[in-house]
Tab-separated table of C-alpha atoms in Angstrom:
chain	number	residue	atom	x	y	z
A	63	UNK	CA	10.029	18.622	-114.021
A	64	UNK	CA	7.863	22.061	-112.863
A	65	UNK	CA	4.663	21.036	-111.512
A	66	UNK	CA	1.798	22.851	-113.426
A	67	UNK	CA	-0.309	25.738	-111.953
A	68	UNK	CA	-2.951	22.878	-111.300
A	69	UNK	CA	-1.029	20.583	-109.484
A	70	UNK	CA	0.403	22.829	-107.045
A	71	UNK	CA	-3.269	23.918	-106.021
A	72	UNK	CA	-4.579	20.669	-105.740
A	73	UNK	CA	-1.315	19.721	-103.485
A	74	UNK	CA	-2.216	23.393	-101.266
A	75	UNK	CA	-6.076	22.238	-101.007
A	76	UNK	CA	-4.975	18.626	-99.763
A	77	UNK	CA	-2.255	19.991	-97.074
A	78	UNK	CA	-4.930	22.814	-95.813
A	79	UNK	CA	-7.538	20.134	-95.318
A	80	UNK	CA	-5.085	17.423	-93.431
A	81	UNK	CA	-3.879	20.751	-91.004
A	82	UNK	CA	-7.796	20.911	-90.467
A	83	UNK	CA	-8.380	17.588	-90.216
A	84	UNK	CA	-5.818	17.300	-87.267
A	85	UNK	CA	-6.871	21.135	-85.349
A	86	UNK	CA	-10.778	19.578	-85.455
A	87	UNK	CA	-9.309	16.105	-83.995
A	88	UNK	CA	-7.267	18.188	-81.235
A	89	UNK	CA	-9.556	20.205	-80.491
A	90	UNK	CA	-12.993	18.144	-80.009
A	91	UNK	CA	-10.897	15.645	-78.348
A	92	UNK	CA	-12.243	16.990	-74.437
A	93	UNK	CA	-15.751	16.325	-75.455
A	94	UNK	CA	-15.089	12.798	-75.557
A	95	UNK	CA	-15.093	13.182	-71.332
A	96	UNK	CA	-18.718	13.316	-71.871
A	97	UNK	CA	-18.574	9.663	-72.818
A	98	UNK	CA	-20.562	7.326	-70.052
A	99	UNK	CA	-17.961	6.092	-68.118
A	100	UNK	CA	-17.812	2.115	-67.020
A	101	UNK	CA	-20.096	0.636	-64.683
A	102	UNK	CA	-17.101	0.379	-62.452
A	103	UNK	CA	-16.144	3.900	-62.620
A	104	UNK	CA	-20.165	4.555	-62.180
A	105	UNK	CA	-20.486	2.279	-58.718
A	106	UNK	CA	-17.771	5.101	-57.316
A	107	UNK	CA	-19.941	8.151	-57.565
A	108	UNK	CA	-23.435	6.898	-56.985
A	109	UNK	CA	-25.698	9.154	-54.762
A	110	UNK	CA	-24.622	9.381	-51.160
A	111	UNK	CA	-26.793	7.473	-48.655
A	112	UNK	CA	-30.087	8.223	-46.863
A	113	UNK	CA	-27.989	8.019	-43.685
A	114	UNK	CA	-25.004	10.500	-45.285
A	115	UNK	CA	-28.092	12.986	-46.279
A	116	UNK	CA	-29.209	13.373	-43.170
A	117	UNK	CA	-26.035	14.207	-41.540
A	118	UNK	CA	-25.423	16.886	-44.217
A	119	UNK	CA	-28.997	18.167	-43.445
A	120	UNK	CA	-27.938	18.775	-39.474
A	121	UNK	CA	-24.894	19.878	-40.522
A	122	UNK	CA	-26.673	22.654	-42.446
A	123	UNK	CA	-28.750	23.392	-39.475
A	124	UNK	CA	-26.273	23.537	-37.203
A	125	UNK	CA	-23.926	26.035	-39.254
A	126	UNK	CA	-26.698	27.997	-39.413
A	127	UNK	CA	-26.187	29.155	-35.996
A	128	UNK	CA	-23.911	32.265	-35.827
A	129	UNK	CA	-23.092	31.648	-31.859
A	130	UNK	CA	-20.325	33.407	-30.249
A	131	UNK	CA	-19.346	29.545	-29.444
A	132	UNK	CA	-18.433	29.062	-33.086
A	133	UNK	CA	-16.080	31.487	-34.006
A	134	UNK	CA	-12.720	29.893	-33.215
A	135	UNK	CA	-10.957	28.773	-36.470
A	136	UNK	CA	-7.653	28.130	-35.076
A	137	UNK	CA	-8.753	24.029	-35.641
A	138	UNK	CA	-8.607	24.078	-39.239
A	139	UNK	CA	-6.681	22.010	-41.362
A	140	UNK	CA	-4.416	23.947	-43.192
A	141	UNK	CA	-1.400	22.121	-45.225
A	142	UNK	CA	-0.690	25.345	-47.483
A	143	UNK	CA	1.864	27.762	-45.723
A	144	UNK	CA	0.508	30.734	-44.116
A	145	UNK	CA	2.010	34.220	-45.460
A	146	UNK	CA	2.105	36.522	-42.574
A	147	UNK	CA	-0.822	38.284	-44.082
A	148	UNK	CA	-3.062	39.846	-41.568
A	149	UNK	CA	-5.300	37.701	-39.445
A	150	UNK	CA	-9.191	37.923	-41.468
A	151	UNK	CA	-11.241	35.986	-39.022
A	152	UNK	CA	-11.377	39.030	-36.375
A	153	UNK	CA	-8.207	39.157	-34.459
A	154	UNK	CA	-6.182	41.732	-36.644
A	155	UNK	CA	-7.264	45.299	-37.108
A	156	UNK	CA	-9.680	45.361	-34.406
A	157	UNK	CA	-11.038	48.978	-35.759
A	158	UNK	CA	-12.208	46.973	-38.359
A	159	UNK	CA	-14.075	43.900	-36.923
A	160	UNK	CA	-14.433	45.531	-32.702
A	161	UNK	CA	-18.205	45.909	-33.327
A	162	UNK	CA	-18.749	43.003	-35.133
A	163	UNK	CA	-20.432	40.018	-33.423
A	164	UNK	CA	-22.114	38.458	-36.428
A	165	UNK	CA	-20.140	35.686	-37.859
A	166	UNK	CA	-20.481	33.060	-41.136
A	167	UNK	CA	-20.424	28.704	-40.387
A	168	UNK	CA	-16.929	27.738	-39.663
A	169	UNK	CA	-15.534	24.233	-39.634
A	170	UNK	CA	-14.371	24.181	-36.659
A	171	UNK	CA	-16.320	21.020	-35.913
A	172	UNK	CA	-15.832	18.262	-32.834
A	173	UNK	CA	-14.569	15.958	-35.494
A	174	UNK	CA	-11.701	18.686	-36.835
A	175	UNK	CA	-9.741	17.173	-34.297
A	176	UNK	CA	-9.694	14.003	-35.829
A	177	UNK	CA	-10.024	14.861	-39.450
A	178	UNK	CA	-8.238	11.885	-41.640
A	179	UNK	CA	-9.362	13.573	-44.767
A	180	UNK	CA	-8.171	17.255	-46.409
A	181	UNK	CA	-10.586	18.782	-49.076
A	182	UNK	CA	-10.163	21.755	-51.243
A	183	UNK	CA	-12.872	23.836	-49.309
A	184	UNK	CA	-11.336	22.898	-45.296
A	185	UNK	CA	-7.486	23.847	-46.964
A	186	UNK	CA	-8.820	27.395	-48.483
A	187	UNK	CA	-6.294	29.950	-47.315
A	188	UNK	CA	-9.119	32.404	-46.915
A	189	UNK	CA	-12.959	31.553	-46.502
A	190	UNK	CA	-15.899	32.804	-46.586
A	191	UNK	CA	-16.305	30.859	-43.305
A	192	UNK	CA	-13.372	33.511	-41.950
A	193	UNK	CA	-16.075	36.710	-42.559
A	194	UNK	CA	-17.286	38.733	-39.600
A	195	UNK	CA	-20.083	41.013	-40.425
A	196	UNK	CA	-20.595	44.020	-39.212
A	197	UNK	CA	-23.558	45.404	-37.034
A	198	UNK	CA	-25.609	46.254	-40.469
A	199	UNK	CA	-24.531	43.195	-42.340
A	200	UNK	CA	-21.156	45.214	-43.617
A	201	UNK	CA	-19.039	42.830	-45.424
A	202	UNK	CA	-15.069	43.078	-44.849
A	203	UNK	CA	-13.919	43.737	-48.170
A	204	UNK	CA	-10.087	42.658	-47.776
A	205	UNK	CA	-11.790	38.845	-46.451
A	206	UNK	CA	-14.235	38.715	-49.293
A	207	UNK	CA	-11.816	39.625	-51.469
A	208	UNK	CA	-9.591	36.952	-50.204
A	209	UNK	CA	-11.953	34.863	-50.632
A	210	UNK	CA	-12.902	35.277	-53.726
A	211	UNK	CA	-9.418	34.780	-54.731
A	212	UNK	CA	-9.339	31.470	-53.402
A	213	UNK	CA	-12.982	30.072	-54.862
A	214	UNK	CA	-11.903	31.191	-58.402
A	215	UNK	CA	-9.381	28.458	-58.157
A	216	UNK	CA	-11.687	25.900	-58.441
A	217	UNK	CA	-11.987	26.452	-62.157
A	218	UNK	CA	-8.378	24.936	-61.774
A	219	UNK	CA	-9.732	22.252	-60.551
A	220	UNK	CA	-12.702	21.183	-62.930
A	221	UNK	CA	-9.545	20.836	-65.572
A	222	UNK	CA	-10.920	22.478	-68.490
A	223	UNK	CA	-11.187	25.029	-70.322
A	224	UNK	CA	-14.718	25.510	-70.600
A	225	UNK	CA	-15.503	28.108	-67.770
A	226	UNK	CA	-11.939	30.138	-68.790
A	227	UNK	CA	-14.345	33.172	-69.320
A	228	UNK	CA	-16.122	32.811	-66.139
A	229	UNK	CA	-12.620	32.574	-64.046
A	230	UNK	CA	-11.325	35.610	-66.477
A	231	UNK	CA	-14.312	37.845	-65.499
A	232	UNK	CA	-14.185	37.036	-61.713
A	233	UNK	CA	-10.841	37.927	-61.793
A	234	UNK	CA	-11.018	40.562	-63.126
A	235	UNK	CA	-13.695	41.989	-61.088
A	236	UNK	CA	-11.520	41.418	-58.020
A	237	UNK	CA	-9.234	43.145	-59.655
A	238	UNK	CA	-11.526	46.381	-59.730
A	239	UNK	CA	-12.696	46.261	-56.285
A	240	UNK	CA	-9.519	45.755	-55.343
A	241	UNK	CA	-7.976	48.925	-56.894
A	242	UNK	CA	-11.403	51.017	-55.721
A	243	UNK	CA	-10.650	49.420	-51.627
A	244	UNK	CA	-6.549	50.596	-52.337
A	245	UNK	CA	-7.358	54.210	-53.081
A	246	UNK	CA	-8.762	54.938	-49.674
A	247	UNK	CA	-8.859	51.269	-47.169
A	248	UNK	CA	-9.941	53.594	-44.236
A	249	UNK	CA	-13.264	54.797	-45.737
A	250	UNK	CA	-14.274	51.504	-48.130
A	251	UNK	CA	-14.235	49.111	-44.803
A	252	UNK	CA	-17.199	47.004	-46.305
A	253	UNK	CA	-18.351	46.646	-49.727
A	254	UNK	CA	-21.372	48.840	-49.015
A	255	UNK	CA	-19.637	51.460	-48.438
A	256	UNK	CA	-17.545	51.392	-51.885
A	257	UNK	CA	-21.120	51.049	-54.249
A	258	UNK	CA	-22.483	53.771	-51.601
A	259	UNK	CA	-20.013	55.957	-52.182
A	260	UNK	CA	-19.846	55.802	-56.068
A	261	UNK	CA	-23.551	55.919	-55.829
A	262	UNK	CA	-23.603	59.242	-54.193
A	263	UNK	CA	-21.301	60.307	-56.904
A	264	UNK	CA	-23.306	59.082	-59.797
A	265	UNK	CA	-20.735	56.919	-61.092
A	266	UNK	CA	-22.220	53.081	-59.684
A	267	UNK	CA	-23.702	53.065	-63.024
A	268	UNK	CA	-20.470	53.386	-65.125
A	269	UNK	CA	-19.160	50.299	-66.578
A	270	UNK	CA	-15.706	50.616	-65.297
A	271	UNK	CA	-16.996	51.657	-61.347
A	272	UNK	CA	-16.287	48.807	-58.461
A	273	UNK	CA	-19.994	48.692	-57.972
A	274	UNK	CA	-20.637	46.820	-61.511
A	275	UNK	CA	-17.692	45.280	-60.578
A	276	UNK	CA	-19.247	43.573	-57.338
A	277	UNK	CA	-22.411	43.212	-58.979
A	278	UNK	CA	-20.731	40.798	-61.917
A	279	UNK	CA	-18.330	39.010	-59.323
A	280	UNK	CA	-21.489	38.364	-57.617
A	281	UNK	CA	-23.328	36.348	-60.520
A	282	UNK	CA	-20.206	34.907	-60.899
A	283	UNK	CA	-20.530	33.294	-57.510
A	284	UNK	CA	-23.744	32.917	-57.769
A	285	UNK	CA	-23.120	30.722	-60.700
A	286	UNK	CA	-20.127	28.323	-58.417
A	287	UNK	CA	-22.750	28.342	-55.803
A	288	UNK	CA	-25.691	26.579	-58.100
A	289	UNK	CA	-23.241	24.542	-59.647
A	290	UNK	CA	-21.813	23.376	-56.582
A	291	UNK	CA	-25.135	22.590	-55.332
A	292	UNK	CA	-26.065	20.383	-57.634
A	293	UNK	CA	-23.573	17.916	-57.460
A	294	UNK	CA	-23.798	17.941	-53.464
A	295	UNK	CA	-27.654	16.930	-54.181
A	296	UNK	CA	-26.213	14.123	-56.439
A	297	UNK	CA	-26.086	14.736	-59.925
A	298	UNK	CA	-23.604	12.994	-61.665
A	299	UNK	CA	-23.615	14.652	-64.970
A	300	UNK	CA	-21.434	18.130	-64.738
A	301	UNK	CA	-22.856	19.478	-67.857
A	302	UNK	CA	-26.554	18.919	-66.189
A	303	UNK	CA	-24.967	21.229	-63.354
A	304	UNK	CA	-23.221	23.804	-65.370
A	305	UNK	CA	-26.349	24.186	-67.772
A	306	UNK	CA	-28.722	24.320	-64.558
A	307	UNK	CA	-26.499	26.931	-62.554
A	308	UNK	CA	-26.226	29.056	-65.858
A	309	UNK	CA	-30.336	29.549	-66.102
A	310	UNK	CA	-30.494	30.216	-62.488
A	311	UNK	CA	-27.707	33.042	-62.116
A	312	UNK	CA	-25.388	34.465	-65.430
A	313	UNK	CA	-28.478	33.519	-68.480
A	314	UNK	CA	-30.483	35.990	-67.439
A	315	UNK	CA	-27.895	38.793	-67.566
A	316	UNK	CA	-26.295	37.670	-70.669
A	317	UNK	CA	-26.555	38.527	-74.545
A	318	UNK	CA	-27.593	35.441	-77.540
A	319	UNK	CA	-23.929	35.530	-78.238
A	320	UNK	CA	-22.266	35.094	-74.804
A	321	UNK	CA	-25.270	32.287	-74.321
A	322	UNK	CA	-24.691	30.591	-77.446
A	323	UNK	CA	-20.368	30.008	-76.610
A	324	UNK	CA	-21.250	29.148	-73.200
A	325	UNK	CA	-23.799	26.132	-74.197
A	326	UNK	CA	-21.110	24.830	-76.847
A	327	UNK	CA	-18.148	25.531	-74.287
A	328	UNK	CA	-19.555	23.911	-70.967
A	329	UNK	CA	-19.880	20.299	-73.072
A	330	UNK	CA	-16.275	20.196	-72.495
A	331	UNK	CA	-17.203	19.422	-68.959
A	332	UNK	CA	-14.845	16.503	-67.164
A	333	UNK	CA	-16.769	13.862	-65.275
A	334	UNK	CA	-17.764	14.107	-61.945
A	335	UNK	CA	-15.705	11.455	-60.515
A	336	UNK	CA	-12.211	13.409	-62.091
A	337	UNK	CA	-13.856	16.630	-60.591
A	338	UNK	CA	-13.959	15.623	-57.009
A	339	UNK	CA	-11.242	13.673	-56.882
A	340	UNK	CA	-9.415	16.824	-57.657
A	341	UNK	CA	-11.262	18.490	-55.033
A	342	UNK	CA	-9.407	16.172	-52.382
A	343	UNK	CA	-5.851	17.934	-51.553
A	344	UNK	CA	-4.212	14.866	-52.128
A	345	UNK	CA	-4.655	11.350	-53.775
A	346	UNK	CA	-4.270	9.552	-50.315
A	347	UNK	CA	-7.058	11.892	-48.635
A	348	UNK	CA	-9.371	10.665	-52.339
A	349	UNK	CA	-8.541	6.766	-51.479
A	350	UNK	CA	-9.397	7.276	-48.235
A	351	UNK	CA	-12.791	5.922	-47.287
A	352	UNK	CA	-13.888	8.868	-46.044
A	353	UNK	CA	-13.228	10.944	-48.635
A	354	UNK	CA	-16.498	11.459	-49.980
A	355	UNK	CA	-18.314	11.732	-46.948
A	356	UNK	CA	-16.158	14.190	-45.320
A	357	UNK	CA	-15.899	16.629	-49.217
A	358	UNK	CA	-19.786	16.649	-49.084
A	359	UNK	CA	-19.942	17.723	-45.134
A	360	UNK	CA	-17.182	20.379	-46.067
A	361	UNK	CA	-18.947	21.148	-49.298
A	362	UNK	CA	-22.347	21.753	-47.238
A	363	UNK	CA	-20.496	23.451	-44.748
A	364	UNK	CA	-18.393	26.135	-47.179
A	365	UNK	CA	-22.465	26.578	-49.105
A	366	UNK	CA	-24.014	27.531	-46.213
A	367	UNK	CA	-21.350	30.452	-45.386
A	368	UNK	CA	-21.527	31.459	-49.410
A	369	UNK	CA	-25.109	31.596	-49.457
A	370	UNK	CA	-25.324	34.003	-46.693
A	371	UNK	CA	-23.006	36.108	-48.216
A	372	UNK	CA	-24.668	36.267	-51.712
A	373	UNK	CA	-27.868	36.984	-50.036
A	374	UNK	CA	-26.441	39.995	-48.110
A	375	UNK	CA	-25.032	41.490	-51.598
A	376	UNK	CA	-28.604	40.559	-53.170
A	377	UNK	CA	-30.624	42.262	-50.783
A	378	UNK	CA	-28.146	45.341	-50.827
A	379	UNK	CA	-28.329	45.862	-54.702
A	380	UNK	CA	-31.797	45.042	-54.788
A	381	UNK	CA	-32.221	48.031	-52.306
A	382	UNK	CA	-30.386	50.439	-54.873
A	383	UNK	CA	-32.246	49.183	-57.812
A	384	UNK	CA	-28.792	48.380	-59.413
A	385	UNK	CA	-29.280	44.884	-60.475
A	386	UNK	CA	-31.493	44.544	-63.750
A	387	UNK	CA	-30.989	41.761	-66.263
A	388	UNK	CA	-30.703	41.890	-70.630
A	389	UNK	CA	-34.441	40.621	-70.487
A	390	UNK	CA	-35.569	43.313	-68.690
């Protein structure tokens, strides 16, 4: 028997609101992370000691001191294979880095020798720890680059797919400078003197120049930086930490719109605990007793050296008036 005009729109409504039913189930699935885990889980991640915090304090002191005696890296634990790719911690081009004496924390530590536990940040191919500066602060743009190249991959990490646009811009940016450092590598040495350059030829300002470029891939660190910080100072709730590092770096630069996706997107956070033990290269160095200790010393360690380097870049485009935010 035909089924009347009536019935076959009543059976289309049904079937579009079950295919609904099931994208809205699929897709809101992640925010259930945000669920309070079990006290069990909880006990795992509570704030690191008095005695743990005050280690990671002299750490940070110490790293602070660019000494000649600090600028072996050789010590590192590295698991991932090495390339052949040209040495970025001084000893390649030496036209590059022969006037360069001012160097970023390493961790080449005492205990390196005896290090039981591997962590994302001491396995990095390329670090900002690996940066020699030049005379006026200069900053090597093939090891920032580098760099930069491996930090992004700690959106892999976190697991979801809430910073995608974040890791898309960064890389992107790279991208630019990148292209901008090919065209001539003998003249753009440092970064300053690719945004110097385009300055001098009026084009810093356009949108496609490698000086907004650096000036966007240097929120964007700014942002991993803040973020960062806050869960080395103990906060256990990632979405606390995404929200906070937002206000204090990319907010202030961004339109309603792009603020609006990013407060619905970053809910999608995982928890902390899932987030660092990713951060461990492997799942015997996150049983390890150490592990946490020895991720927050490297975490400290890796901030320190980041810091400096976002500081340089604010200072320089502060200089050159070039960095001005959507309030104002």
């Amino acid at each position: 028997m035909a089924m009347s005009t009536c019935t076959k729109t009543t059976v289309i409504v049904v079937c579009l609101f079950g295919v609904l039913a099931l994208f809205c189930a699929y897709n809101l699935q992640p925010l259930k992370r945000n669920i309070p885990p079990s006290n069990a889980v909880m006990s795992k991640v509570k704030s690191r000691s008095a005695e743990d915090s005050g280690a990671r304090r002299k750490l940070r002191v110490q790293t602070r001191q660019h000494s000649s005696e600090n600028s072996d890296y050789s010590d590192r634990p590295s698991p991932r294979p090495k390339d052949g790719s040209p040495s970025l911690s001084g000893d390649g081009d030496s036209s590059v880095f022969q006037d360069s004496d001012k160097e970023l924390p390493d961790f080449s530590t005492a205990s390196d020798s005896v290090r039981k536990v591997n962590t994302f940040f001491s396995t990095m191919k390329t670090s900002y720890q690996d940066i020699k500066l030049h005379e006026d602060g200069g900053i090597p743009v093939v090891t920032f680059l580098d760099s930069c190249r491996s930090l992004v991959l700690i959106f892999e990490k976190l697991g979801s797919t809430a910073f995608a646009p974040v890791k898309m811009d960064m890389n992107g940016n790279i991208k630019k400078i990148n292209q901008k450092f090919s065209t001539n590598p003998r003249v753009f040495i440092t970064l300053q003197h690719i945004v110097n350059v385009e300055k001098k030829a009026g084009q810093g300002h356009l949108s496609n120049s490698a000086t907004q470029a650096l000036l966007w891939l240097k929120r964007g660190l700014e942002f991993i930086k803040e973020f960062l910080s806050e869960i080395l100072e103990g906060e256990q709730d990632l979405v606390k930490c995404a929200n906070t590092a937002y206000e204090r770096s990319l907010k202030p630069f961004h339109g309603w719109v792009v603020r609006g996706v990013f407060s619905l997107a970053v809910k999608a956070s995982p928890y902390r605990e899932q987030f660092l033990e990713h951060l461990c290269y492997t799942k015997d160095d996150f049983k390890h007793p150490d592990c946490e200790r020895q991720l927050f010393q490297d975490l400290d360690t890796y901030l320190t050296a980041l810091d400096v380097v976002i500081k340089i870049l604010n200072d320089f485009y502060a200089s050159l008036k070039l960095d001005h935010s959507e309030e104002g």
